[in-house]
Amino acid sequence: MATETIQKTSWADDVDNELEHSKVEDFVDENGIRTIIEYKTNEDGKKIKVTRKIKRTLRKSLVNHSVAERKTWAKFGGEKGNAPGPDRSTTTVGEEVFLKLSVGNKSAEPEKTEEQVMKANLAKAGKVTCRLCKGDHFTAKCPYKDSLAGLDELAAPADDTLAPLDGPMPGIGATAGGKYVPPSMRAGAGRGAGESMYRSGNRDDLPTLRVTNVSEDTTDNDLRDLFGTFGRVARVYIGRDRETGIGKGYAFVSFEDRAVAQKAMDKVHGMGYDNLILNCQWSQPREQR
DNA sequence: TATGAGCGG
């Protein structure tokens, strides 16, 4: 069976062929009327002439003077000798189009979040206000943080979607104003069974080892692998130079369980690792220094 | 070289 050997390599070939068969005249007369005359060959191989006349007015304010002047410059190089200005048969002169781009089909002007408003207000006032007690310190530094933080949670407006019912849901435990409160956050919640192993979430509460004599190219994952053999590793931090990112030779490894940390320290202290001998000690919480 | 980063300053 004979096979057609003519191959199209690109859709652009079609365009090129079309261009070969078409000639364009394009000029603007003294009355400002632009005439475009195209000579084409149609599918039947017949030559046709297409004439278009366009009258258009330009607002002066849209003309960029340096660009306008550039259109009068004499051409050089391959274009030498041709009339100044863009050749309309090869160059499309577009109108100015202003695009307003946005992401996700949303408005390009994002509405301000509560946080941003607060930031703006702070910048205006130039002053720090505690969200809990309204004192002139950071919320994180509030002396009443422990006692007020929980209350703040409970008093927060019911903006969550987890409590569609008006009243407290039966069997869902202590609530205030219909808002769901996780067991660990309920009043009187102790450190009993089911309590989060992450304690209060403060990293300084975690049993942490300071590991020194760590080689420069040791990564977080390396240490996770190493210490993970003794139990669950909560966090790894490698001391690095702020600019270069090169390790400064020490690291912090936090565990969830103190006994695991103790065992890891016993095993890893003095251990050879990457041509160095690791040193393991209990870390001092940052606040104490 | 040797006890973390950064928060709303």
PDB file of C-alpha atoms (C1' of nucleotides) in Angstrom:
ATOM      1  CA  MET A   1       0.000   0.000   0.000  1.00  0.00           C
ATOM      2  CA  ALA A   2       1.435   3.330  -1.036  1.00  0.00           C
ATOM      3  CA  THR A   3       1.892   5.840   1.656  1.00  0.00           C
ATOM      4  CA  GLU A   4       1.555   9.571   1.391  1.00  0.00           C
ATOM      5  CA  THR A   5       5.033  10.929   2.008  1.00  0.00           C
ATOM      6  CA  ILE A   6       4.211  14.599   2.256  1.00  0.00           C
ATOM      7  CA  GLN A   7       4.460  15.562   5.869  1.00  0.00           C
ATOM      8  CA  LYS A   8       3.483  18.647   7.653  1.00  0.00           C
ATOM      9  CA  THR A   9       6.132  19.492  10.151  1.00  0.00           C
ATOM     10  CA  SER A  10       4.394  22.405  11.690  1.00  0.00           C
ATOM     11  CA  TRP A  11       1.158  24.301  11.644  1.00  0.00           C
ATOM     12  CA  ALA A  12       3.351  27.328  10.988  1.00  0.00           C
ATOM     13  CA  ASP A  13       3.948  25.991   7.466  1.00  0.00           C
ATOM     14  CA  ASP A  14       0.329  26.669   6.674  1.00  0.00           C
ATOM     15  CA  VAL A  15       0.688  30.203   7.819  1.00  0.00           C
ATOM     16  CA  ASP A  16       3.848  30.694   5.814  1.00  0.00           C
ATOM     17  CA  ASN A  17       2.215  29.322   2.656  1.00  0.00           C
ATOM     18  CA  GLU A  18      -0.661  31.651   3.117  1.00  0.00           C
ATOM     19  CA  LEU A  19       1.646  34.606   3.531  1.00  0.00           C
ATOM     20  CA  GLU A  20       3.508  33.731   0.344  1.00  0.00           C
ATOM     21  CA  HIS A  21       0.339  34.027  -1.648  1.00  0.00           C
ATOM     22  CA  SER A  22      -0.789  37.261  -0.143  1.00  0.00           C
ATOM     23  CA  LYS A  23       0.432  40.761  -0.649  1.00  0.00           C
ATOM     24  CA  VAL A  24      -0.635  43.635   1.468  1.00  0.00           C
ATOM     25  CA  GLU A  25      -0.758  47.337   0.816  1.00  0.00           C
ATOM     26  CA  ASP A  26      -1.377  49.459   3.808  1.00  0.00           C
ATOM     27  CA  PHE A  27      -1.310  53.226   3.959  1.00  0.00           C
ATOM     28  CA  VAL A  28      -2.923  56.165   5.669  1.00  0.00           C
ATOM     29  CA  ASP A  29      -3.953  59.111   3.499  1.00  0.00           C
ATOM     30  CA  GLU A  30      -3.955  62.805   4.323  1.00  0.00           C
ATOM     31  CA  ASN A  31      -7.497  62.559   5.682  1.00  0.00           C
ATOM     32  CA  GLY A  32      -6.439  60.017   8.257  1.00  0.00           C
ATOM     33  CA  ILE A  33      -8.180  57.163   6.471  1.00  0.00           C
ATOM     34  CA  ARG A  34      -6.228  53.926   6.536  1.00  0.00           C
ATOM     35  CA  THR A  35      -6.566  51.643   3.547  1.00  0.00           C
ATOM     36  CA  ILE A  36      -5.575  48.017   3.587  1.00  0.00           C
ATOM     37  CA  ILE A  37      -5.553  46.115   0.334  1.00  0.00           C
ATOM     38  CA  GLU A  38      -4.855  42.397   0.414  1.00  0.00           C
ATOM     39  CA  TYR A  39      -4.276  40.181  -2.583  1.00  0.00           C
ATOM     40  CA  LYS A  40      -4.965  36.588  -1.677  1.00  0.00           C
ATOM     41  CA  THR A  41      -5.261  33.250  -3.334  1.00  0.00           C
ATOM     42  CA  ASN A  42      -8.296  31.373  -2.131  1.00  0.00           C
ATOM     43  CA  GLU A  43      -8.862  27.624  -1.868  1.00  0.00           C
ATOM     44  CA  ASP A  44      -9.939  27.383  -5.506  1.00  0.00           C
ATOM     45  CA  GLY A  45      -6.679  28.972  -6.627  1.00  0.00           C
ATOM     46  CA  LYS A  46      -8.372  32.184  -7.642  1.00  0.00           C
ATOM     47  CA  LYS A  47      -6.828  35.498  -6.836  1.00  0.00           C
ATOM     48  CA  ILE A  48      -8.954  37.872  -4.887  1.00  0.00           C
ATOM     49  CA  LYS A  49      -8.469  41.426  -3.729  1.00  0.00           C
ATOM     50  CA  VAL A  50      -9.707  42.578  -0.383  1.00  0.00           C
ATOM     51  CA  THR A  51      -9.882  46.273   0.338  1.00  0.00           C
ATOM     52  CA  ARG A  52     -10.638  47.687   3.745  1.00  0.00           C
ATOM     53  CA  LYS A  53     -10.858  51.337   4.682  1.00  0.00           C
ATOM     54  CA  ILE A  54     -10.661  52.376   8.261  1.00  0.00           C
ATOM     55  CA  LYS A  55     -11.150  55.827   9.650  1.00  0.00           C
ATOM     56  CA  ARG A  56      -9.929  56.336  13.106  1.00  0.00           C
ATOM     57  CA  THR A  57      -9.144  59.222  15.342  1.00  0.00           C
ATOM     58  CA  LEU A  58      -6.429  59.184  17.925  1.00  0.00           C
ATOM     59  CA  ARG A  59      -6.638  61.000  21.196  1.00  0.00           C
ATOM     60  CA  LYS A  60      -3.617  63.212  21.510  1.00  0.00           C
ATOM     61  CA  SER A  61      -3.078  62.339  25.092  1.00  0.00           C
ATOM     62  CA  LEU A  62      -2.316  58.762  24.110  1.00  0.00           C
ATOM     63  CA  VAL A  63       0.648  59.714  21.947  1.00  0.00           C
ATOM     64  CA  ASN A  64       3.999  59.151  23.461  1.00  0.00           C
ATOM     65  CA  HIS A  65       6.166  61.890  21.971  1.00  0.00           C
ATOM     66  CA  SER A  66       9.438  60.009  21.996  1.00  0.00           C
ATOM     67  CA  VAL A  67       7.751  57.105  20.259  1.00  0.00           C
ATOM     68  CA  ALA A  68       6.106  59.430  17.735  1.00  0.00           C
ATOM     69  CA  GLU A  69       9.428  60.987  16.912  1.00  0.00           C
ATOM     70  CA  ARG A  70      11.090  57.623  16.518  1.00  0.00           C
ATOM     71  CA  LYS A  71       8.673  56.830  13.704  1.00  0.00           C
ATOM     72  CA  THR A  72      10.355  59.509  11.584  1.00  0.00           C
ATOM     73  CA  TRP A  73      13.862  58.142  11.866  1.00  0.00           C
ATOM     74  CA  ALA A  74      15.560  56.942   8.719  1.00  0.00           C
ATOM     75  CA  LYS A  75      15.908  53.184   8.599  1.00  0.00           C
ATOM     76  CA  PHE A  76      19.206  51.396   8.427  1.00  0.00           C
ATOM     77  CA  GLY A  77      20.599  47.925   7.881  1.00  0.00           C
ATOM     78  CA  GLY A  78      18.358  45.576   5.933  1.00  0.00           C
ATOM     79  CA  GLU A  79      15.558  48.124   6.016  1.00  0.00           C
ATOM     80  CA  LYS A  80      17.706  50.944   4.674  1.00  0.00           C
ATOM     81  CA  GLY A  81      15.936  53.040   2.064  1.00  0.00           C
ATOM     82  CA  ASN A  82      12.440  52.002   3.116  1.00  0.00           C
ATOM     83  CA  ALA A  83       9.936  54.560   4.320  1.00  0.00           C
ATOM     84  CA  PRO A  84      10.133  55.535   7.960  1.00  0.00           C
ATOM     85  CA  GLY A  85       7.713  54.097  10.438  1.00  0.00           C
ATOM     86  CA  PRO A  86       6.380  50.595  10.806  1.00  0.00           C
ATOM     87  CA  ASP A  87       5.782  48.584   7.657  1.00  0.00           C
ATOM     88  CA  ARG A  88       2.158  47.589   8.019  1.00  0.00           C
ATOM     89  CA  SER A  89       2.582  44.504   5.907  1.00  0.00           C
ATOM     90  CA  THR A  90       4.940  43.004   8.431  1.00  0.00           C
ATOM     91  CA  THR A  91       4.153  44.871  11.622  1.00  0.00           C
ATOM     92  CA  THR A  92       0.936  45.024  13.530  1.00  0.00           C
ATOM     93  CA  VAL A  93       0.428  48.192  15.471  1.00  0.00           C
ATOM     94  CA  GLY A  94      -1.745  47.401  18.395  1.00  0.00           C
ATOM     95  CA  GLU A  95      -3.800  49.589  20.570  1.00  0.00           C
ATOM     96  CA  GLU A  96      -2.882  50.103  24.147  1.00  0.00           C
ATOM     97  CA  VAL A  97      -4.526  47.446  26.191  1.00  0.00           C
ATOM     98  CA  PHE A  98      -4.613  47.562  29.926  1.00  0.00           C
ATOM     99  CA  LEU A  99      -4.762  44.209  31.580  1.00  0.00           C
ATOM    100  CA  LYS A 100      -5.706  43.759  35.149  1.00  0.00           C
ATOM    101  CA  LEU A 101      -4.445  40.374  36.111  1.00  0.00           C
ATOM    102  CA  SER A 102      -5.563  38.454  39.132  1.00  0.00           C
ATOM    103  CA  VAL A 103      -5.276  34.960  40.505  1.00  0.00           C
ATOM    104  CA  GLY A 104      -8.058  32.477  41.000  1.00  0.00           C
ATOM    105  CA  ASN A 105     -10.764  34.567  39.408  1.00  0.00           C
ATOM    106  CA  LYS A 106     -10.781  36.815  42.412  1.00  0.00           C
ATOM    107  CA  SER A 107     -10.722  40.546  42.651  1.00  0.00           C
ATOM    108  CA  ALA A 108      -7.295  42.086  42.208  1.00  0.00           C
ATOM    109  CA  GLU A 109      -8.041  44.298  45.182  1.00  0.00           C
ATOM    110  CA  PRO A 110      -8.057  41.919  48.111  1.00  0.00           C
ATOM    111  CA  GLU A 111     -10.183  42.909  50.992  1.00  0.00           C
ATOM    112  CA  LYS A 112      -8.194  43.694  54.064  1.00  0.00           C
ATOM    113  CA  THR A 113      -8.005  41.010  56.659  1.00  0.00           C
ATOM    114  CA  GLU A 114      -8.532  41.717  60.302  1.00  0.00           C
ATOM    115  CA  GLU A 115      -4.830  41.169  60.793  1.00  0.00           C
ATOM    116  CA  GLN A 116      -3.863  43.727  58.171  1.00  0.00           C
ATOM    117  CA  VAL A 117      -6.200  46.276  59.672  1.00  0.00           C
ATOM    118  CA  MET A 118      -4.622  45.696  63.040  1.00  0.00           C
ATOM    119  CA  LYS A 119      -1.164  46.066  61.531  1.00  0.00           C
ATOM    120  CA  ALA A 120      -2.140  49.348  59.941  1.00  0.00           C
ATOM    121  CA  ASN A 121      -3.565  50.595  63.182  1.00  0.00           C
ATOM    122  CA  LEU A 122      -0.440  49.594  65.014  1.00  0.00           C
ATOM    123  CA  ALA A 123       1.742  51.374  62.520  1.00  0.00           C
ATOM    124  CA  LYS A 124      -0.364  54.476  62.936  1.00  0.00           C
ATOM    125  CA  ALA A 125      -0.287  54.378  66.687  1.00  0.00           C
ATOM    126  CA  GLY A 126       3.317  53.198  66.778  1.00  0.00           C
ATOM    127  CA  LYS A 127       2.511  51.267  69.860  1.00  0.00           C
ATOM    128  CA  VAL A 128       2.060  47.685  70.970  1.00  0.00           C
ATOM    129  CA  THR A 129      -1.194  46.554  72.500  1.00  0.00           C
ATOM    130  CA  CYS A 130      -1.773  43.206  74.117  1.00  0.00           C
ATOM    131  CA  ARG A 131      -4.741  41.400  72.615  1.00  0.00           C
ATOM    132  CA  LEU A 132      -5.592  39.847  75.954  1.00  0.00           C
ATOM    133  CA  CYS A 133      -5.274  42.530  78.605  1.00  0.00           C
ATOM    134  CA  LYS A 134      -4.808  45.606  76.366  1.00  0.00           C
ATOM    135  CA  GLY A 135      -1.524  46.349  78.091  1.00  0.00           C
ATOM    136  CA  ASP A 136       1.415  47.875  76.228  1.00  0.00           C
ATOM    137  CA  HIS A 137       3.229  44.581  75.693  1.00  0.00           C
ATOM    138  CA  PHE A 138       3.029  41.833  73.086  1.00  0.00           C
ATOM    139  CA  THR A 139       0.318  39.251  73.566  1.00  0.00           C
ATOM    140  CA  ALA A 140       2.997  36.572  73.766  1.00  0.00           C
ATOM    141  CA  LYS A 141       4.590  38.395  76.683  1.00  0.00           C
ATOM    142  CA  CYS A 142       1.365  38.999  78.564  1.00  0.00           C
ATOM    143  CA  PRO A 143       1.719  38.132  82.272  1.00  0.00           C
ATOM    144  CA  TYR A 144      -1.891  36.937  82.258  1.00  0.00           C
ATOM    145  CA  LYS A 145      -1.431  34.842  79.149  1.00  0.00           C
ATOM    146  CA  ASP A 146      -2.137  31.527  80.841  1.00  0.00           C
ATOM    147  CA  SER A 147      -5.297  32.644  82.599  1.00  0.00           C
ATOM    148  CA  LEU A 148      -6.715  34.875  79.897  1.00  0.00           C
ATOM    149  CA  ALA A 149      -5.842  32.905  76.793  1.00  0.00           C
ATOM    150  CA  GLY A 150      -8.448  30.233  77.412  1.00  0.00           C
ATOM    151  CA  LEU A 151     -11.117  32.817  78.175  1.00  0.00           C
ATOM    152  CA  ASP A 152     -10.321  34.614  74.970  1.00  0.00           C
ATOM    153  CA  GLU A 153     -10.909  31.415  73.039  1.00  0.00           C
ATOM    154  CA  LEU A 154     -14.261  30.861  74.708  1.00  0.00           C
ATOM    155  CA  ALA A 155     -15.385  34.434  74.271  1.00  0.00           C
ATOM    156  CA  ALA A 156     -14.460  34.533  70.611  1.00  0.00           C
ATOM    157  CA  PRO A 157     -17.407  35.226  68.284  1.00  0.00           C
ATOM    158  CA  ALA A 158     -19.103  32.110  66.960  1.00  0.00           C
ATOM    159  CA  ASP A 159     -17.605  32.345  63.508  1.00  0.00           C
ATOM    160  CA  ASP A 160     -16.830  28.690  63.168  1.00  0.00           C
ATOM    161  CA  THR A 161     -18.829  26.458  60.912  1.00  0.00           C
ATOM    162  CA  LEU A 162     -18.545  23.458  63.160  1.00  0.00           C
ATOM    163  CA  ALA A 163     -21.513  24.506  65.281  1.00  0.00           C
ATOM    164  CA  PRO A 164     -24.463  25.011  62.947  1.00  0.00           C
ATOM    165  CA  LEU A 165     -26.949  24.418  65.747  1.00  0.00           C
ATOM    166  CA  ASP A 166     -28.096  27.150  68.049  1.00  0.00           C
ATOM    167  CA  GLY A 167     -27.674  25.353  71.315  1.00  0.00           C
ATOM    168  CA  PRO A 168     -24.927  23.148  72.617  1.00  0.00           C
ATOM    169  CA  MET A 169     -24.888  19.860  70.791  1.00  0.00           C
ATOM    170  CA  PRO A 170     -25.859  16.983  73.048  1.00  0.00           C
ATOM    171  CA  GLY A 171     -22.950  14.757  73.825  1.00  0.00           C
ATOM    172  CA  ILE A 172     -20.345  17.164  72.533  1.00  0.00           C
ATOM    173  CA  GLY A 173     -19.195  18.298  75.932  1.00  0.00           C
ATOM    174  CA  ALA A 174     -18.620  21.676  77.468  1.00  0.00           C
ATOM    175  CA  THR A 175     -19.518  24.544  75.212  1.00  0.00           C
ATOM    176  CA  ALA A 176     -19.979  28.242  75.646  1.00  0.00           C
ATOM    177  CA  GLY A 177     -22.447  29.977  73.378  1.00  0.00           C
ATOM    178  CA  GLY A 178     -22.724  26.901  71.180  1.00  0.00           C
ATOM    179  CA  LYS A 179     -19.083  26.931  70.162  1.00  0.00           C
ATOM    180  CA  TYR A 180     -17.326  23.598  70.152  1.00  0.00           C
ATOM    181  CA  VAL A 181     -14.478  23.369  72.565  1.00  0.00           C
ATOM    182  CA  PRO A 182     -12.014  20.511  72.225  1.00  0.00           C
ATOM    183  CA  PRO A 183     -11.583  18.457  75.381  1.00  0.00           C
ATOM    184  CA  SER A 184      -8.080  19.752  75.973  1.00  0.00           C
ATOM    185  CA  MET A 185      -9.353  23.323  75.987  1.00  0.00           C
ATOM    186  CA  ARG A 186     -12.293  22.803  78.301  1.00  0.00           C
ATOM    187  CA  ALA A 187     -12.310  24.340  81.731  1.00  0.00           C
ATOM    188  CA  GLY A 188     -10.761  22.024  84.262  1.00  0.00           C
ATOM    189  CA  ALA A 189      -9.059  19.935  81.630  1.00  0.00           C
ATOM    190  CA  GLY A 190      -6.072  18.311  83.240  1.00  0.00           C
ATOM    191  CA  ARG A 191      -3.081  16.518  81.890  1.00  0.00           C
ATOM    192  CA  GLY A 192      -4.776  13.166  81.773  1.00  0.00           C
ATOM    193  CA  ALA A 193      -5.027  10.361  79.306  1.00  0.00           C
ATOM    194  CA  GLY A 194      -5.644  11.578  75.794  1.00  0.00           C
ATOM    195  CA  GLU A 195      -3.929  14.837  76.505  1.00  0.00           C
ATOM    196  CA  SER A 196      -1.768  16.090  73.679  1.00  0.00           C
ATOM    197  CA  MET A 197       1.790  14.878  73.907  1.00  0.00           C
ATOM    198  CA  TYR A 198       2.887  18.218  72.565  1.00  0.00           C
ATOM    199  CA  ARG A 199       2.072  19.774  75.935  1.00  0.00           C
ATOM    200  CA  SER A 200       1.246  23.428  75.483  1.00  0.00           C
ATOM    201  CA  GLY A 201       2.889  23.520  72.097  1.00  0.00           C
ATOM    202  CA  ASN A 202       5.782  25.537  73.412  1.00  0.00           C
ATOM    203  CA  ARG A 203       8.989  24.044  72.155  1.00  0.00           C
ATOM    204  CA  ASP A 204      10.748  24.897  75.387  1.00  0.00           C
ATOM    205  CA  ASP A 205       8.509  22.405  77.117  1.00  0.00           C
ATOM    206  CA  LEU A 206       9.820  19.577  75.001  1.00  0.00           C
ATOM    207  CA  PRO A 207      12.763  17.554  76.211  1.00  0.00           C
ATOM    208  CA  THR A 208      15.524  18.907  74.033  1.00  0.00           C
ATOM    209  CA  LEU A 209      19.111  17.892  73.500  1.00  0.00           C
ATOM    210  CA  ARG A 210      21.820  20.213  72.354  1.00  0.00           C
ATOM    211  CA  VAL A 211      24.099  18.335  70.010  1.00  0.00           C
ATOM    212  CA  THR A 212      27.489  19.839  69.289  1.00  0.00           C
ATOM    213  CA  ASN A 213      30.398  18.915  67.074  1.00  0.00           C
ATOM    214  CA  VAL A 214      27.966  18.352  64.231  1.00  0.00           C
ATOM    215  CA  SER A 215      29.630  18.436  60.831  1.00  0.00           C
ATOM    216  CA  GLU A 216      28.802  21.258  58.444  1.00  0.00           C
ATOM    217  CA  ASP A 217      26.949  19.131  55.965  1.00  0.00           C
ATOM    218  CA  THR A 218      24.722  17.354  58.431  1.00  0.00           C
ATOM    219  CA  THR A 219      21.081  18.024  57.617  1.00  0.00           C
ATOM    220  CA  ASP A 220      17.921  18.032  59.684  1.00  0.00           C
ATOM    221  CA  ASN A 221      16.963  14.741  58.108  1.00  0.00           C
ATOM    222  CA  ASP A 222      20.291  13.194  59.002  1.00  0.00           C
ATOM    223  CA  LEU A 223      19.663  13.989  62.641  1.00  0.00           C
ATOM    224  CA  ARG A 224      16.070  12.870  62.424  1.00  0.00           C
ATOM    225  CA  ASP A 225      17.221   9.538  61.083  1.00  0.00           C
ATOM    226  CA  LEU A 226      19.875   9.237  63.738  1.00  0.00           C
ATOM    227  CA  PHE A 227      17.716  10.181  66.719  1.00  0.00           C
ATOM    228  CA  GLY A 228      14.560   8.694  65.309  1.00  0.00           C
ATOM    229  CA  THR A 229      15.910   5.249  66.096  1.00  0.00           C
ATOM    230  CA  PHE A 230      15.298   5.929  69.797  1.00  0.00           C
ATOM    231  CA  GLY A 231      11.762   7.248  69.492  1.00  0.00           C
ATOM    232  CA  ARG A 232       9.673   9.998  68.047  1.00  0.00           C
ATOM    233  CA  VAL A 233      11.584  13.180  67.264  1.00  0.00           C
ATOM    234  CA  ALA A 234       9.449  16.284  67.654  1.00  0.00           C
ATOM    235  CA  ARG A 235      11.764  18.871  66.182  1.00  0.00           C
ATOM    236  CA  VAL A 236      15.252  19.306  64.784  1.00  0.00           C
ATOM    237  CA  TYR A 237      17.038  22.591  64.455  1.00  0.00           C
ATOM    238  CA  ILE A 238      20.508  23.027  63.047  1.00  0.00           C
ATOM    239  CA  GLY A 239      22.412  26.159  63.975  1.00  0.00           C
ATOM    240  CA  ARG A 240      23.456  27.833  60.787  1.00  0.00           C
ATOM    241  CA  ASP A 241      25.087  31.047  59.721  1.00  0.00           C
ATOM    242  CA  ARG A 242      22.346  33.497  58.803  1.00  0.00           C
ATOM    243  CA  GLU A 243      24.036  34.582  55.569  1.00  0.00           C
ATOM    244  CA  THR A 244      25.847  31.515  54.309  1.00  0.00           C
ATOM    245  CA  GLY A 245      23.537  28.850  55.674  1.00  0.00           C
ATOM    246  CA  ILE A 246      26.574  26.818  56.643  1.00  0.00           C
ATOM    247  CA  GLY A 247      26.153  24.813  59.795  1.00  0.00           C
ATOM    248  CA  LYS A 248      27.842  26.266  62.843  1.00  0.00           C
ATOM    249  CA  GLY A 249      28.384  22.880  64.354  1.00  0.00           C
ATOM    250  CA  TYR A 250      25.520  22.550  66.778  1.00  0.00           C
ATOM    251  CA  ALA A 251      21.937  21.407  66.674  1.00  0.00           C
ATOM    252  CA  PHE A 252      18.870  21.007  68.841  1.00  0.00           C
ATOM    253  CA  VAL A 253      16.854  17.849  68.812  1.00  0.00           C
ATOM    254  CA  SER A 254      13.550  17.793  70.657  1.00  0.00           C
ATOM    255  CA  PHE A 255      11.744  14.640  71.616  1.00  0.00           C
ATOM    256  CA  GLU A 256       8.240  13.994  72.734  1.00  0.00           C
ATOM    257  CA  ASP A 257       9.309  11.749  75.545  1.00  0.00           C
ATOM    258  CA  ARG A 258      11.953  12.594  78.085  1.00  0.00           C
ATOM    259  CA  ALA A 259      12.991   8.979  78.604  1.00  0.00           C
ATOM    260  CA  VAL A 260      13.591   8.639  74.887  1.00  0.00           C
ATOM    261  CA  ALA A 261      15.664  11.790  74.924  1.00  0.00           C
ATOM    262  CA  GLN A 262      17.691  10.488  77.852  1.00  0.00           C
ATOM    263  CA  LYS A 263      18.368   7.221  76.100  1.00  0.00           C
ATOM    264  CA  ALA A 264      19.311   8.981  72.886  1.00  0.00           C
ATOM    265  CA  MET A 265      21.710  11.216  74.760  1.00  0.00           C
ATOM    266  CA  ASP A 266      23.384   8.228  76.411  1.00  0.00           C
ATOM    267  CA  LYS A 267      23.799   6.446  73.105  1.00  0.00           C
ATOM    268  CA  VAL A 268      24.740   9.342  70.866  1.00  0.00           C
ATOM    269  CA  HIS A 269      27.077  11.206  73.190  1.00  0.00           C
ATOM    270  CA  GLY A 270      30.600  10.334  72.105  1.00  0.00           C
ATOM    271  CA  MET A 271      29.390   8.658  68.961  1.00  0.00           C
ATOM    272  CA  GLY A 272      31.435   9.080  65.807  1.00  0.00           C
ATOM    273  CA  TYR A 273      29.453  10.738  63.077  1.00  0.00           C
ATOM    274  CA  ASP A 274      30.766  12.080  59.791  1.00  0.00           C
ATOM    275  CA  ASN A 275      34.384  12.059  61.035  1.00  0.00           C
ATOM    276  CA  LEU A 276      33.467  13.954  64.195  1.00  0.00           C
ATOM    277  CA  ILE A 277      32.547  12.827  67.651  1.00  0.00           C
ATOM    278  CA  LEU A 278      29.114  14.026  68.680  1.00  0.00           C
ATOM    279  CA  ASN A 279      28.509  15.721  71.970  1.00  0.00           C
ATOM    280  CA  CYS A 280      25.047  15.521  73.540  1.00  0.00           C
ATOM    281  CA  GLN A 281      23.733  17.469  76.502  1.00  0.00           C
ATOM    282  CA  TRP A 282      20.409  18.670  77.794  1.00  0.00           C
ATOM    283  CA  SER A 283      19.546  21.998  76.325  1.00  0.00           C
ATOM    284  CA  GLN A 284      18.845  24.967  78.512  1.00  0.00           C
ATOM    285  CA  PRO A 285      15.603  26.720  77.620  1.00  0.00           C
ATOM    286  CA  ARG A 286      16.181  29.934  75.801  1.00  0.00           C
ATOM    287  CA  GLU A 287      14.447  32.069  78.395  1.00  0.00           C
ATOM    288  CA  GLN A 288      16.992  31.212  81.027  1.00  0.00           C
ATOM    289  CA  ARG A 289      19.878  32.738  79.158  1.00  0.00           C
TER     290      ARG A 289
ATOM    291  C1'  DT B   1      32.545  29.461  65.264  1.00  0.00           C
ATOM    292  C1'  DA B   2      29.350  26.345  69.358  1.00  0.00           C
ATOM    293  C1'  DT B   3      22.479  27.400  73.222  1.00  0.00           C
ATOM    294  C1'  DG B   4      17.664  28.018  67.706  1.00  0.00           C
ATOM    295  C1'  DA B   5      13.946  32.154  64.625  1.00  0.00           C
ATOM    296  C1'  DG B   6      10.749  35.328  64.901  1.00  0.00           C
ATOM    297  C1'  DC B   7       6.426  37.204  66.251  1.00  0.00           C
ATOM    298  C1'  DG B   8       2.502  42.727  65.747  1.00  0.00           C
ATOM    299  C1'  DG B   9       9.080  46.403  67.103  1.00  0.00           C
TER     300       DG B   9
END
